Coordinates of C-alpha atoms and ligand atoms in Angstrom, one line a residue:
X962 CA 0.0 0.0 0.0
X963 CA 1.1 3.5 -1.2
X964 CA 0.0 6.2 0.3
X965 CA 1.1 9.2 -1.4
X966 CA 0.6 12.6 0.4
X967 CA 1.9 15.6 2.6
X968 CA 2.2 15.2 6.4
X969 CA 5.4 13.5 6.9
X970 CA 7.4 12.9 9.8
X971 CA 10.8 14.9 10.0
X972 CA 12.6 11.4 10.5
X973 CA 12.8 8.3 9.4
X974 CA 11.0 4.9 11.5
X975 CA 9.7 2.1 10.7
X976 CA 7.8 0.6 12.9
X977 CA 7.6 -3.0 12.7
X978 CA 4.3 -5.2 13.5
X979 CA 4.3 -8.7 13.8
X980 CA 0.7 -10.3 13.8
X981 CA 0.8 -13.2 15.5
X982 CA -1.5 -16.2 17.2
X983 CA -2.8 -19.9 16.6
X984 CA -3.4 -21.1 13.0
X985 CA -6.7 -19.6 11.0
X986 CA -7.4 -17.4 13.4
X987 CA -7.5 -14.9 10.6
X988 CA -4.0 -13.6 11.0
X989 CA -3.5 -12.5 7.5
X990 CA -7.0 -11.6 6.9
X991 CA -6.5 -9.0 9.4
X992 CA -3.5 -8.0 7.1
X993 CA -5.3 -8.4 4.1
X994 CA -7.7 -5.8 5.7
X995 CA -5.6 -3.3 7.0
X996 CA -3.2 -3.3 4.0
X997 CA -5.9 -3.6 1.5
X998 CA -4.0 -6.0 0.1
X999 CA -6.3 -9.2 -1.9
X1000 CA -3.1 -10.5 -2.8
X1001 CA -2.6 -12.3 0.2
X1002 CA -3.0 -16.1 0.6
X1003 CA -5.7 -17.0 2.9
X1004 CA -7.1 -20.8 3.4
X1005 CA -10.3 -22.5 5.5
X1006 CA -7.8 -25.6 4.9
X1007 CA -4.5 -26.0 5.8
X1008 CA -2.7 -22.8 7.1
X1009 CA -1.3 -20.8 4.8
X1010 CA 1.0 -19.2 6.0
X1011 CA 4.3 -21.1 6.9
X1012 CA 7.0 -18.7 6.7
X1013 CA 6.6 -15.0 7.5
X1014 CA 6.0 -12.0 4.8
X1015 CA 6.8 -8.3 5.6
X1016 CA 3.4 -5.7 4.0
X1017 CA 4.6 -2.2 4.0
X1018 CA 2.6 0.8 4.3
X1019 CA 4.2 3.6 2.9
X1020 CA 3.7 7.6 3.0
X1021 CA 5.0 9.3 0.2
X1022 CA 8.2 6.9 -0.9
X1023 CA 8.4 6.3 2.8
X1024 CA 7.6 2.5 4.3
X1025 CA 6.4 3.6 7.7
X1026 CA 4.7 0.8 9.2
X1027 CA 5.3 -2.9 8.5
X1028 CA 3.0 -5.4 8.8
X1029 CA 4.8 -9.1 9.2
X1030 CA 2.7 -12.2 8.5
X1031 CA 3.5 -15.4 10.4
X1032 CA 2.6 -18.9 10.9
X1033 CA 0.4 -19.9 13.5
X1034 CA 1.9 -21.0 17.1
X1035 CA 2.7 -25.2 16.5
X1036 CA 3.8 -25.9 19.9
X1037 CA 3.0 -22.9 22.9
X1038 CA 3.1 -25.7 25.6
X1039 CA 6.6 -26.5 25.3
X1040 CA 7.7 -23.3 24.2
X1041 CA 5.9 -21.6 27.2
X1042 CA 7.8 -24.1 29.3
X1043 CA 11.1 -23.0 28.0
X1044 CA 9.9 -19.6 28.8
X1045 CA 9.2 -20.1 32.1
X1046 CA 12.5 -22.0 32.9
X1047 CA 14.3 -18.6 31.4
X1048 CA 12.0 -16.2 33.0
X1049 CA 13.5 -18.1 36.5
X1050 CA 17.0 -18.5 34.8
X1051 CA 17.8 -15.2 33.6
X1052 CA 14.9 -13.3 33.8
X1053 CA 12.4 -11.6 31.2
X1054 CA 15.1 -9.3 29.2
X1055 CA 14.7 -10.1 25.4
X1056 CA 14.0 -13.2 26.4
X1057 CA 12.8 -14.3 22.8
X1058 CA 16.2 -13.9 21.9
X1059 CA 17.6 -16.6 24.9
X1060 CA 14.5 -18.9 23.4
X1061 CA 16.2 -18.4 19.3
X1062 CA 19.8 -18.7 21.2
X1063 CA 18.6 -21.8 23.0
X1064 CA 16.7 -23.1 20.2
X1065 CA 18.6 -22.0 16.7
X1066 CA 18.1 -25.6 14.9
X1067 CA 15.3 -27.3 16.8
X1068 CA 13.1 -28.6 14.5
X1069 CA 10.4 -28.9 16.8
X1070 CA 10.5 -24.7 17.2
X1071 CA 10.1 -24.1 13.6
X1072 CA 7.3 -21.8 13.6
X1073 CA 7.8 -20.5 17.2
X1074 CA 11.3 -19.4 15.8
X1075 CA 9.7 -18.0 12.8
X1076 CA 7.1 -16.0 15.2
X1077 CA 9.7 -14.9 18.2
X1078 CA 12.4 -13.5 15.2
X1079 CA 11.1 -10.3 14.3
X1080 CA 10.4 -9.8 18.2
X1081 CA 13.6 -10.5 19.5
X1082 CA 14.3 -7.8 16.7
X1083 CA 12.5 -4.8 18.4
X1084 CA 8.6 -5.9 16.4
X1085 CA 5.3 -5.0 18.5
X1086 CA 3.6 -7.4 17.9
X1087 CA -1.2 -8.0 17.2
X1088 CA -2.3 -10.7 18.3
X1089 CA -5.2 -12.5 16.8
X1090 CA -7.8 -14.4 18.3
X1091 CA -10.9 -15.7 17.2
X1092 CA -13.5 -15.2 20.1
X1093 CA -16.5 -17.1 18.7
X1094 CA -14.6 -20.2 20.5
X1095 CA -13.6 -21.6 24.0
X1096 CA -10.3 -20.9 25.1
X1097 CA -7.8 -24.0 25.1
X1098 CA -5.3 -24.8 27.2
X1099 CA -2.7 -23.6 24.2
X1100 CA -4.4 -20.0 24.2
X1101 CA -2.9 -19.4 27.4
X1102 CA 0.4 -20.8 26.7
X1103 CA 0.7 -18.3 23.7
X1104 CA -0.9 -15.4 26.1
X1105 CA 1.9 -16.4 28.5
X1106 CA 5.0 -16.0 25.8
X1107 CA 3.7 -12.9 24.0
X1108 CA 3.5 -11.3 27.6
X1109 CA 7.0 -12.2 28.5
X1110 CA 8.3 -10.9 25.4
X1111 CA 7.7 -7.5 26.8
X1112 CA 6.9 -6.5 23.2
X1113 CA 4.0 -3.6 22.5
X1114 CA 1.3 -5.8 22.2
X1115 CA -2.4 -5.2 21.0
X1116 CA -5.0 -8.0 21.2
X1117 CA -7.3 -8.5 18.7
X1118 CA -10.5 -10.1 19.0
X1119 CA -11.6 -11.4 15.2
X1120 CA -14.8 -13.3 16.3
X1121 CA -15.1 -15.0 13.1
X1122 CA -19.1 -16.4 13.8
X1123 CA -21.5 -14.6 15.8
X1124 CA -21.1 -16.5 18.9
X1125 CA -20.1 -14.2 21.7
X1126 CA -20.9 -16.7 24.7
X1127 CA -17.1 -16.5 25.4
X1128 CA -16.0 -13.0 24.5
X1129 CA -16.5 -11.8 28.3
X1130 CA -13.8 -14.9 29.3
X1131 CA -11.9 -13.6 26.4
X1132 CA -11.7 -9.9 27.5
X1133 CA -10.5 -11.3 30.8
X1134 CA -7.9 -12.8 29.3
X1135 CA -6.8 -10.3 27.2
X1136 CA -6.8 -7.1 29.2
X1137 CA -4.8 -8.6 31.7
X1138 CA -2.0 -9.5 29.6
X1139 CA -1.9 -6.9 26.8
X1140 CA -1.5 -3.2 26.4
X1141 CA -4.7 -2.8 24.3
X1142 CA -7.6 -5.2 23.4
X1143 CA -9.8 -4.2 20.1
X1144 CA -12.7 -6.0 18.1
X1145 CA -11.6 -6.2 14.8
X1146 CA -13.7 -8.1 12.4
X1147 CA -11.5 -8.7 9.2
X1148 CA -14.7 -9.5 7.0
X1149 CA -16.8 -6.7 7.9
X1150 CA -14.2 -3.8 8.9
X1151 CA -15.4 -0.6 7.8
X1152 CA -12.8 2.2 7.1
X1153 CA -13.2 3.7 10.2
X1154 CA -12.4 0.8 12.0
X1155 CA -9.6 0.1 10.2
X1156 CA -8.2 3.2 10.9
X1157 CA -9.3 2.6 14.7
X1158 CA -6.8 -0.1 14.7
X1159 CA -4.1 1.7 13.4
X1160 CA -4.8 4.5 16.1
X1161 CA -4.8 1.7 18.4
X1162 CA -1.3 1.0 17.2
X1163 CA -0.2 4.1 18.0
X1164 CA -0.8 3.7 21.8
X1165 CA 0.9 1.2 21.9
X1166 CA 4.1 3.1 22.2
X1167 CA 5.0 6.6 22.3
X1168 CA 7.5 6.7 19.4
X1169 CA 4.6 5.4 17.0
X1170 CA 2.2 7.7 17.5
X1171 CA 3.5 11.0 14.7
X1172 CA 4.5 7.7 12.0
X1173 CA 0.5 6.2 12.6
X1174 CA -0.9 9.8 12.8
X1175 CA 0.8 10.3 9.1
X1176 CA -0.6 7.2 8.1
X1177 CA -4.0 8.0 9.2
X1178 CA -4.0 10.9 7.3
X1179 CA -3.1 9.5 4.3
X1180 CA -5.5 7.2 4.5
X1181 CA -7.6 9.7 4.6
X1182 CA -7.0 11.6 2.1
X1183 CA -6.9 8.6 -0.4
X1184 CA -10.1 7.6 0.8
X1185 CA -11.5 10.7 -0.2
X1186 CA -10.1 10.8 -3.4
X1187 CA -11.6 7.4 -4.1
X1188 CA -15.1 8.7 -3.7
X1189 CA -13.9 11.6 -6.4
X1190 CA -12.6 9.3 -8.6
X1191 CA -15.8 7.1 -8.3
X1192 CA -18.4 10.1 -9.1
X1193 CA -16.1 10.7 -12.2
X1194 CA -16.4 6.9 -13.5
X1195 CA -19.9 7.6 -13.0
X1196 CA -20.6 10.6 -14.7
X1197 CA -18.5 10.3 -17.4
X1198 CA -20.9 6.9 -18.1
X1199 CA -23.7 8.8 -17.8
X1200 CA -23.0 11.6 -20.4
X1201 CA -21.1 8.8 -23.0
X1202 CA -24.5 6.5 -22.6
X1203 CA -27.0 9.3 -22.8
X1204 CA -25.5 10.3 -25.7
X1205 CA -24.6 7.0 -27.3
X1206 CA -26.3 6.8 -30.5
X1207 CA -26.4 3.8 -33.2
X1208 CA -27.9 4.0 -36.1
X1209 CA -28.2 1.7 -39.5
X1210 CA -29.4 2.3 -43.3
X1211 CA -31.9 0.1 -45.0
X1212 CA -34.5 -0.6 -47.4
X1213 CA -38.1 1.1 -45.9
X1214 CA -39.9 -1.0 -48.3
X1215 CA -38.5 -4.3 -47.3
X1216 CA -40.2 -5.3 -43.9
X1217 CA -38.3 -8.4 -43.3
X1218 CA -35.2 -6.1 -44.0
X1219 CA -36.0 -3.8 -41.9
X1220 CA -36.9 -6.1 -38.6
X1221 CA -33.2 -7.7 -39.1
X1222 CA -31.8 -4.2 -39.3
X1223 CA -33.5 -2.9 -36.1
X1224 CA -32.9 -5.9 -34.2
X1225 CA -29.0 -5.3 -35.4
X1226 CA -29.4 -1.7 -33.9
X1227 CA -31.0 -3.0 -30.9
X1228 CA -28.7 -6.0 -30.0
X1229 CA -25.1 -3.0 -30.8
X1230 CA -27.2 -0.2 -29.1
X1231 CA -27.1 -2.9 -25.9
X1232 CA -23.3 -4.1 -26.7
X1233 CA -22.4 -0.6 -26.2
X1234 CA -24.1 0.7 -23.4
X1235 CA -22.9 -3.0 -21.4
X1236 CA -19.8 -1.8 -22.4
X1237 CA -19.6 1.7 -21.3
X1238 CA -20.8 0.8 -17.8
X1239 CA -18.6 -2.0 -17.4
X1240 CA -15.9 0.4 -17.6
X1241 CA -17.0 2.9 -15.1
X1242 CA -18.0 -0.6 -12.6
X1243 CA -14.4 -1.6 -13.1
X1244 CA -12.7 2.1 -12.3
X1245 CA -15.0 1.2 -9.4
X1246 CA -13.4 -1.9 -8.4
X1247 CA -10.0 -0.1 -9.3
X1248 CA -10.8 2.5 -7.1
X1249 CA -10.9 0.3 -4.1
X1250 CA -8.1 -1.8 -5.0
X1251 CA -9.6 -4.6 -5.5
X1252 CA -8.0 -7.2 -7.8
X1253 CA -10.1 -10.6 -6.8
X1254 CA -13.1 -8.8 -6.3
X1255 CA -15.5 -8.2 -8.8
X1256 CA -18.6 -6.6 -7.7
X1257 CA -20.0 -5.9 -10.8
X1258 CA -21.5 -9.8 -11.3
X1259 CA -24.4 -8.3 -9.2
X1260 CA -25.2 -5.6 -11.4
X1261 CA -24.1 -7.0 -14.8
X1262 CA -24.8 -10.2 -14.7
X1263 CA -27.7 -11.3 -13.0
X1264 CA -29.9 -8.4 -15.3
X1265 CA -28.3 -6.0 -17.7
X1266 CA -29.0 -2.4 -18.0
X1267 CA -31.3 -2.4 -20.7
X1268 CA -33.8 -5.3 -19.1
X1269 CA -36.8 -5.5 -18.1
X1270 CA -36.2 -6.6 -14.4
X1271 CA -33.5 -4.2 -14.2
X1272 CA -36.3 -1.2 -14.4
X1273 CA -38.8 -3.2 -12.3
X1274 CA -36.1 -3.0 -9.6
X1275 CA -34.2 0.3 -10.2
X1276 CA -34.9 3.9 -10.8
X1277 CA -37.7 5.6 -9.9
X1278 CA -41.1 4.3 -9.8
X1279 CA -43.7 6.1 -12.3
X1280 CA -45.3 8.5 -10.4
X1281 CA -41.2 10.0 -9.4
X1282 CA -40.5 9.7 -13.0
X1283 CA -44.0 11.1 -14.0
X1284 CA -43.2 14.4 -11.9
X1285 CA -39.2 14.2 -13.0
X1286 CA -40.1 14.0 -17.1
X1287 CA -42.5 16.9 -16.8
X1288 CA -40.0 18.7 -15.9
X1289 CA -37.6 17.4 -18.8
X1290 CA -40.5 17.4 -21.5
X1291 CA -40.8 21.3 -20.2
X1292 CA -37.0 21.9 -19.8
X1293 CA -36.6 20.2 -23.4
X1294 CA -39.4 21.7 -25.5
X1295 CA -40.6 18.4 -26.3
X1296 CA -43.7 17.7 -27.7
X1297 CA -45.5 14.2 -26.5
X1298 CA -44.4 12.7 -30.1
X1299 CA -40.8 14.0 -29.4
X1300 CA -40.2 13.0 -26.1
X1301 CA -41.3 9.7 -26.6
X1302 CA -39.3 9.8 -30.0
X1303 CA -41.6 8.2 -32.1
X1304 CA -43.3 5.9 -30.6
X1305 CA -46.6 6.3 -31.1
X1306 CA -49.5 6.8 -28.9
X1307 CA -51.6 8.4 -30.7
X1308 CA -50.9 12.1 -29.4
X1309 CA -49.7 14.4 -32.1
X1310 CA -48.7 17.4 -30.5
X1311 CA -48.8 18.8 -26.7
X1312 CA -46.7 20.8 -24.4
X1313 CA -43.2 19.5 -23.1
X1314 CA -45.4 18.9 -19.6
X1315 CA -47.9 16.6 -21.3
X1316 CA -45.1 14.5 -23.1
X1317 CA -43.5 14.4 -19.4
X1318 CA -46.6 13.1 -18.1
X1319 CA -47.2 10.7 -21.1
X1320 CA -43.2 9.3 -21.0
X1321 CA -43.8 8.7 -16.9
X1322 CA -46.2 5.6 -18.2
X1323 CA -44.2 4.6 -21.0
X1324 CA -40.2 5.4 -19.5
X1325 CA -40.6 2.3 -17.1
X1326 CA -40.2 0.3 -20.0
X1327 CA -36.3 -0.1 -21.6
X1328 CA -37.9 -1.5 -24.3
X1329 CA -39.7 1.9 -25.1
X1330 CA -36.7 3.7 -25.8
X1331 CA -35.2 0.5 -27.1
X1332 CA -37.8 0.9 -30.2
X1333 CA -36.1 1.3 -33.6
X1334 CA -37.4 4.5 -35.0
X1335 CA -36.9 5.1 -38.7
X1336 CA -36.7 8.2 -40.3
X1337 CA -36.0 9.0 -44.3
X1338 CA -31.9 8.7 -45.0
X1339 CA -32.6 11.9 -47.0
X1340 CA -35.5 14.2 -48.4
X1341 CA -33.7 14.4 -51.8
X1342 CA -33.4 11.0 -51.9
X1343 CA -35.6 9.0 -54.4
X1344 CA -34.7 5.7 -52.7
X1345 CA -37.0 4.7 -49.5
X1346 CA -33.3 3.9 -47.5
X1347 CA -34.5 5.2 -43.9
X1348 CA -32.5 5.4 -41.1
X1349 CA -33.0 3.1 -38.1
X1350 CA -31.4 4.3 -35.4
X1351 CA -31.3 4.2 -31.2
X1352 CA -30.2 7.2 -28.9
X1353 CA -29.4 9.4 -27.3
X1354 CA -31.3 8.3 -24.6
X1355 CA -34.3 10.9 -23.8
X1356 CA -35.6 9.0 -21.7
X1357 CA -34.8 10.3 -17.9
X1358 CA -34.9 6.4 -16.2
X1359 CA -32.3 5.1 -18.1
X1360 CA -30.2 7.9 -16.0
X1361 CA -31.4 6.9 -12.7
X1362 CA -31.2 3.1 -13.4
X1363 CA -27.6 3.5 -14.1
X1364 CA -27.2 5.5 -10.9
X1365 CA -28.6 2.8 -8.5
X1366 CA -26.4 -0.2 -10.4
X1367 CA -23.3 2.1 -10.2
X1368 CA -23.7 3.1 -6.6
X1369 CA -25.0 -0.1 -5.7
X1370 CA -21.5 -1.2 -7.2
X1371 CA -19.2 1.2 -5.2
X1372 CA -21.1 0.0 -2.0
X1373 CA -20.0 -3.1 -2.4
X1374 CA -16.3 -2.7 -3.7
X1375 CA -16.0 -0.2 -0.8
X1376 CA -17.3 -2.2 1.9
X1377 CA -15.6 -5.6 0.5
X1378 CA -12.6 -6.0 2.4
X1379 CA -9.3 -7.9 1.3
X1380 CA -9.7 -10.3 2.9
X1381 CA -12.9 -12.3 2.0
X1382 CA -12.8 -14.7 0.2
X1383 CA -16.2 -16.3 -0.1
X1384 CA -17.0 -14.1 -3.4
X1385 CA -19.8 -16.4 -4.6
X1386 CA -21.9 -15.1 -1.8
X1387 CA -21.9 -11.7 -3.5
X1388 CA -24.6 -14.0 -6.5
X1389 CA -27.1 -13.4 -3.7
X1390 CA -26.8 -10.0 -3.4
X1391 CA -30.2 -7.8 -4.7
X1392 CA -29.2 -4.8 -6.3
X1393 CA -30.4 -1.8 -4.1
X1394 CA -32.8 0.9 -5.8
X1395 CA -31.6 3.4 -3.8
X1396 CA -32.6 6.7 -6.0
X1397 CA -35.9 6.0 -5.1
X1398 CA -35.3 7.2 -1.8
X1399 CA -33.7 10.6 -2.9
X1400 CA -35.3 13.7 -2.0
X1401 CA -37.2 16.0 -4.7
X1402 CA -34.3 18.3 -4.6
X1403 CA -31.5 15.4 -5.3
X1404 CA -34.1 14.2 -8.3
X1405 CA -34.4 17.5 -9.6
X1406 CA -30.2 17.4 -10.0
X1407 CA -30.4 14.6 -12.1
X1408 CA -33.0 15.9 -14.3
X1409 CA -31.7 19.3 -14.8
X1410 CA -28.4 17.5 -15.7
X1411 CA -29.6 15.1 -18.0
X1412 CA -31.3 17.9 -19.6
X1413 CA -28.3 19.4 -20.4
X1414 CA -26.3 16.3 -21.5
X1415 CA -28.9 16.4 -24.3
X1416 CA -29.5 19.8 -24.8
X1417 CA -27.7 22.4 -22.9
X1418 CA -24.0 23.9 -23.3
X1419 CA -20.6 22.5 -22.6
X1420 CA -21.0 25.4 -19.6
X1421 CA -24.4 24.1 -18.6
X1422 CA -22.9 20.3 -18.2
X1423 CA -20.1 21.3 -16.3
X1424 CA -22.1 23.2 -14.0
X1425 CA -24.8 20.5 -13.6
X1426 CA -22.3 18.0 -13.5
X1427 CA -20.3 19.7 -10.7
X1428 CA -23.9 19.8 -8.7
X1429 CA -24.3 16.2 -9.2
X1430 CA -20.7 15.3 -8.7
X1431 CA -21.3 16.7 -5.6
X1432 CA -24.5 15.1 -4.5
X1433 CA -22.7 11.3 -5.3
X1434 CA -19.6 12.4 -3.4
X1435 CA -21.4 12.9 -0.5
X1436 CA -23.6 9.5 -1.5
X1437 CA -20.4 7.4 -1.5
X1438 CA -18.8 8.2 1.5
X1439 CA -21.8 8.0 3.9
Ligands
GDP1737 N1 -16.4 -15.4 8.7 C1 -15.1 -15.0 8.9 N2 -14.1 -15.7 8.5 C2 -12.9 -15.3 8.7 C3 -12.6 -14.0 9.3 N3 -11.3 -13.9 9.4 C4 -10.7 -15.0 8.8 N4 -11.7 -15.8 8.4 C5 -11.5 -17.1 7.8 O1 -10.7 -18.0 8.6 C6 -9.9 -18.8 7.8 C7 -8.4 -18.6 8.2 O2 -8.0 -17.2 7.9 P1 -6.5 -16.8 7.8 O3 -6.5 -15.3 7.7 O4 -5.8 -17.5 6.6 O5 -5.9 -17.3 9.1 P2 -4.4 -17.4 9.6 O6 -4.0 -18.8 9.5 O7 -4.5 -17.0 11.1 O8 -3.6 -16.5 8.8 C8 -10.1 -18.4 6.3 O9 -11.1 -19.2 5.8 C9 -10.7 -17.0 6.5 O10 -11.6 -16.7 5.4 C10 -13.7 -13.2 9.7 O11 -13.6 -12.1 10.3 N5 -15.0 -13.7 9.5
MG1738 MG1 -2.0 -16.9 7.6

């Protein structure tokens, strides 16, 4: 992780964090987490980890922090007992230095050497417990070592089910031994909890604090320009799909021609919108750093923009729209045979509010606006070639539809943390209609800017766009 920004330290540290504890306990899912880092073996199996692996975080070109990976404890009985007979020996100092002294080559120490290494170093060290379970017998053993390291050590309680009959036994445990006990769910960390464990860090020990502080800020200010970067993506989707237009030549004359050549329209007019959002999805997912994770299966996959379902689900419902397209049809000039462009219903003429009101019944329909409409290649011309063509999109929904799927998609790469793995689960996910809940004002945004995508100046989008970019800023980081 590379932070770039600003507030750095006058020296150079590097604080160095071992994370530590029994196998899958979630270890380097907490690492995963923290580092947002998806590249990171985790396994329900066997454990993974076997010998340790250094994560920076860096500020600027700086690594300030460094997180250290290690395998899980393989025999705390015996090595506490070795502890102990130093502790009486020779006492506590550095004593996981007299335990790699004492126990250089013994195989049976592998992974306890692997652990006590970067402590006997000078490492603080997190130690990772899964609460949802009993303690054992080896819990303590490891609680006893870790405490006579003397390191700077913060316990942290990844209840990995939603049992908490022990966590009060736990807590006992753990505040008696350690500087600092946090919950710290590794699946379901939010970013302010992930930086309340790096803050947490940074009581450990007084020298931390200014390097974590830096870190937290830089955090910070990533994190924000991640929701900018988002509301980008989106817009610039918007504004390319609205004005997306396909069009084909053929023969008016020739029915059966003319079907294939509209369903050819149709069937590229869907290609390219799929296409446009799944780029702005995937700056999404870029955004967050996620390289596993795809949210967008959710979105794309189960329905795409342009069906049905999709509509049922997302936008607005017909009387919002209803009230929203008057205002469009008005904004627009549009009579009812206009707005709806071409599709017939009868009306021949009416005021841009009438069209509005006509287009709320019809706009819930994709199809509507999916209609190929033909119109005469050319007046002059002799030959009945007419244009079939799609776009750009008038109608208003097709705006808000592609709002809910791309927020809905930023919700989830946002709140998606490096560590899971379990990405099958994300199948059952409904997309969320959120826009529905919007207020009047909010709606009235959208409108006004879609207005101008079709119609107004380059000035008149960027000032609409900025009052929108605004608006989704604020959605995405709340
Ligand atoms: N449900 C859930 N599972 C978790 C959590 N943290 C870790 N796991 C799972 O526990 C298993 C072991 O995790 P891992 O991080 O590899 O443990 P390690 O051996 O201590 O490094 C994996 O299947 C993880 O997906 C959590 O917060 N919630
Ligand atoms: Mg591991």
């Amino acid at each position: 992780m590379n932070l770039s920004i600003c507030v750095l330290p006058m020296h150079e540290h590097l604080i160095k964090v071992a994370v530590v504890g029994h196998p899958s306990e979630g270890k380097s899912s907490v690492i995963a987490t923290l580092a947002e880092r998806d590249d990171i073996r985790i396994s329900a199996r066997s454990p993974e980890t076997r010998e340790c692996h250094s994560y920076d975080i860096q500020v600027g070109n700086q690594t300030l922090l460094e997180l250290i990976d290690t395998p899980g404890f393989q025999r705390p009985r015996e090595a506490c007992a070795e502890f102990k007979l130093y502790e009486e020996r020779i006492g506590t100092d550095n004593i996981a230095a007299t335990f790699l002294a004492e126990h250089g080559q013994d195989p049976r120490f592998d992974a306890e050497r692997k652990i006590l290494t970067p402590l006997a170093e000078g490492a603080g060290l997190i130690y990772v417990v899964d609460a949802s379970r009993p303690i054992s017998k080896d819990d303590r053993h490891e609680v006893e070592i870790l405490r006579l390291t003397g390191r700077p050590r913060l316990a942290v309680i990844n209840a990995k089910a939603d049992e908490s009959t022990h966590m009060d036994a736990w807590y006992a445990l753990l505040n008696s031994t350690f500087n600092l006990v946090r919950p710290f769910n590794a699946h379901r960390a939010s970013f302010a909890e992930r930086m309340d464990l790096l803050r947490a860090l940074g009581q450990l020990e007084k020298s931390w604090q200014t390097d974590i502080d830096a870190i937290i800020a830089a955090f910070q200010v990533d994190w924000q320009a991640r929701m900018d970067e988002c509301a980008e993506a989106i817009l610039d989707c918007i504004e390319a799909i609205v004005l997306l237009r396909v069009a084909k030549t053929c023969n008016a004359d020739d029915r059966r021609e003319k079907e294939r050549v509209a369903q050819q329209v149709a069937d590229s007019y869907r290609e390219k919108c799929a296409k446009r959002e799944r780029e702005c999805h995937q700056a999404i997912r870029r955004a967050f750093k996620h390289q596993l994770f795809d949210p967008a299966p959710v979105t794309e996959l189960q329905h795409g923009l342009l069906d049905e379902e999709t509509w049922r689900l997302l936008g607005l419902n017909s009387r919002q729209l209803r009230r929203a397209l008057m205002m469009t049809g008005a904004a627009l000039g549009l009579t009812a045979d206009v707005a709806l462009a071409g599709v017939s219903l009868g009306v021949g003429t009416g005021t841009g509010a009438a069209a509005g009101y006509l287009m709320g019944r019809y706009a819930m329909q994709p199809l509507s606006m999916l209609r190929a409409h033909t119109r005469k290649d050319s007046w002059l011309s002799r030959s009945m070639r007419r244009e079939i063509y799609l776009g750009p999109a008038r109608n208003l929904q097709i705006v808000f539809v592609l709002l809910d799927r791309a927020l809905g998609c930023a919700h989830l790469a946002r709140n998606w943390t490096h560590a899971r793995r379990d990405h099958e689960s994300i199948m059952v996910t409904r997309p969320t209609a959120a826009t529905k809940e919007w207020s009047q004002v909010d709606r009235d945004a959208i409108s006004r800017y879609h207005v101008a995508i079709l119609k107004g100046s380059s000035e008149q989008v960027y000032e609409r766009r900025t009052a929108v970019r605004e608006l989704l800023v604020k959605l995405l980081a709340s």
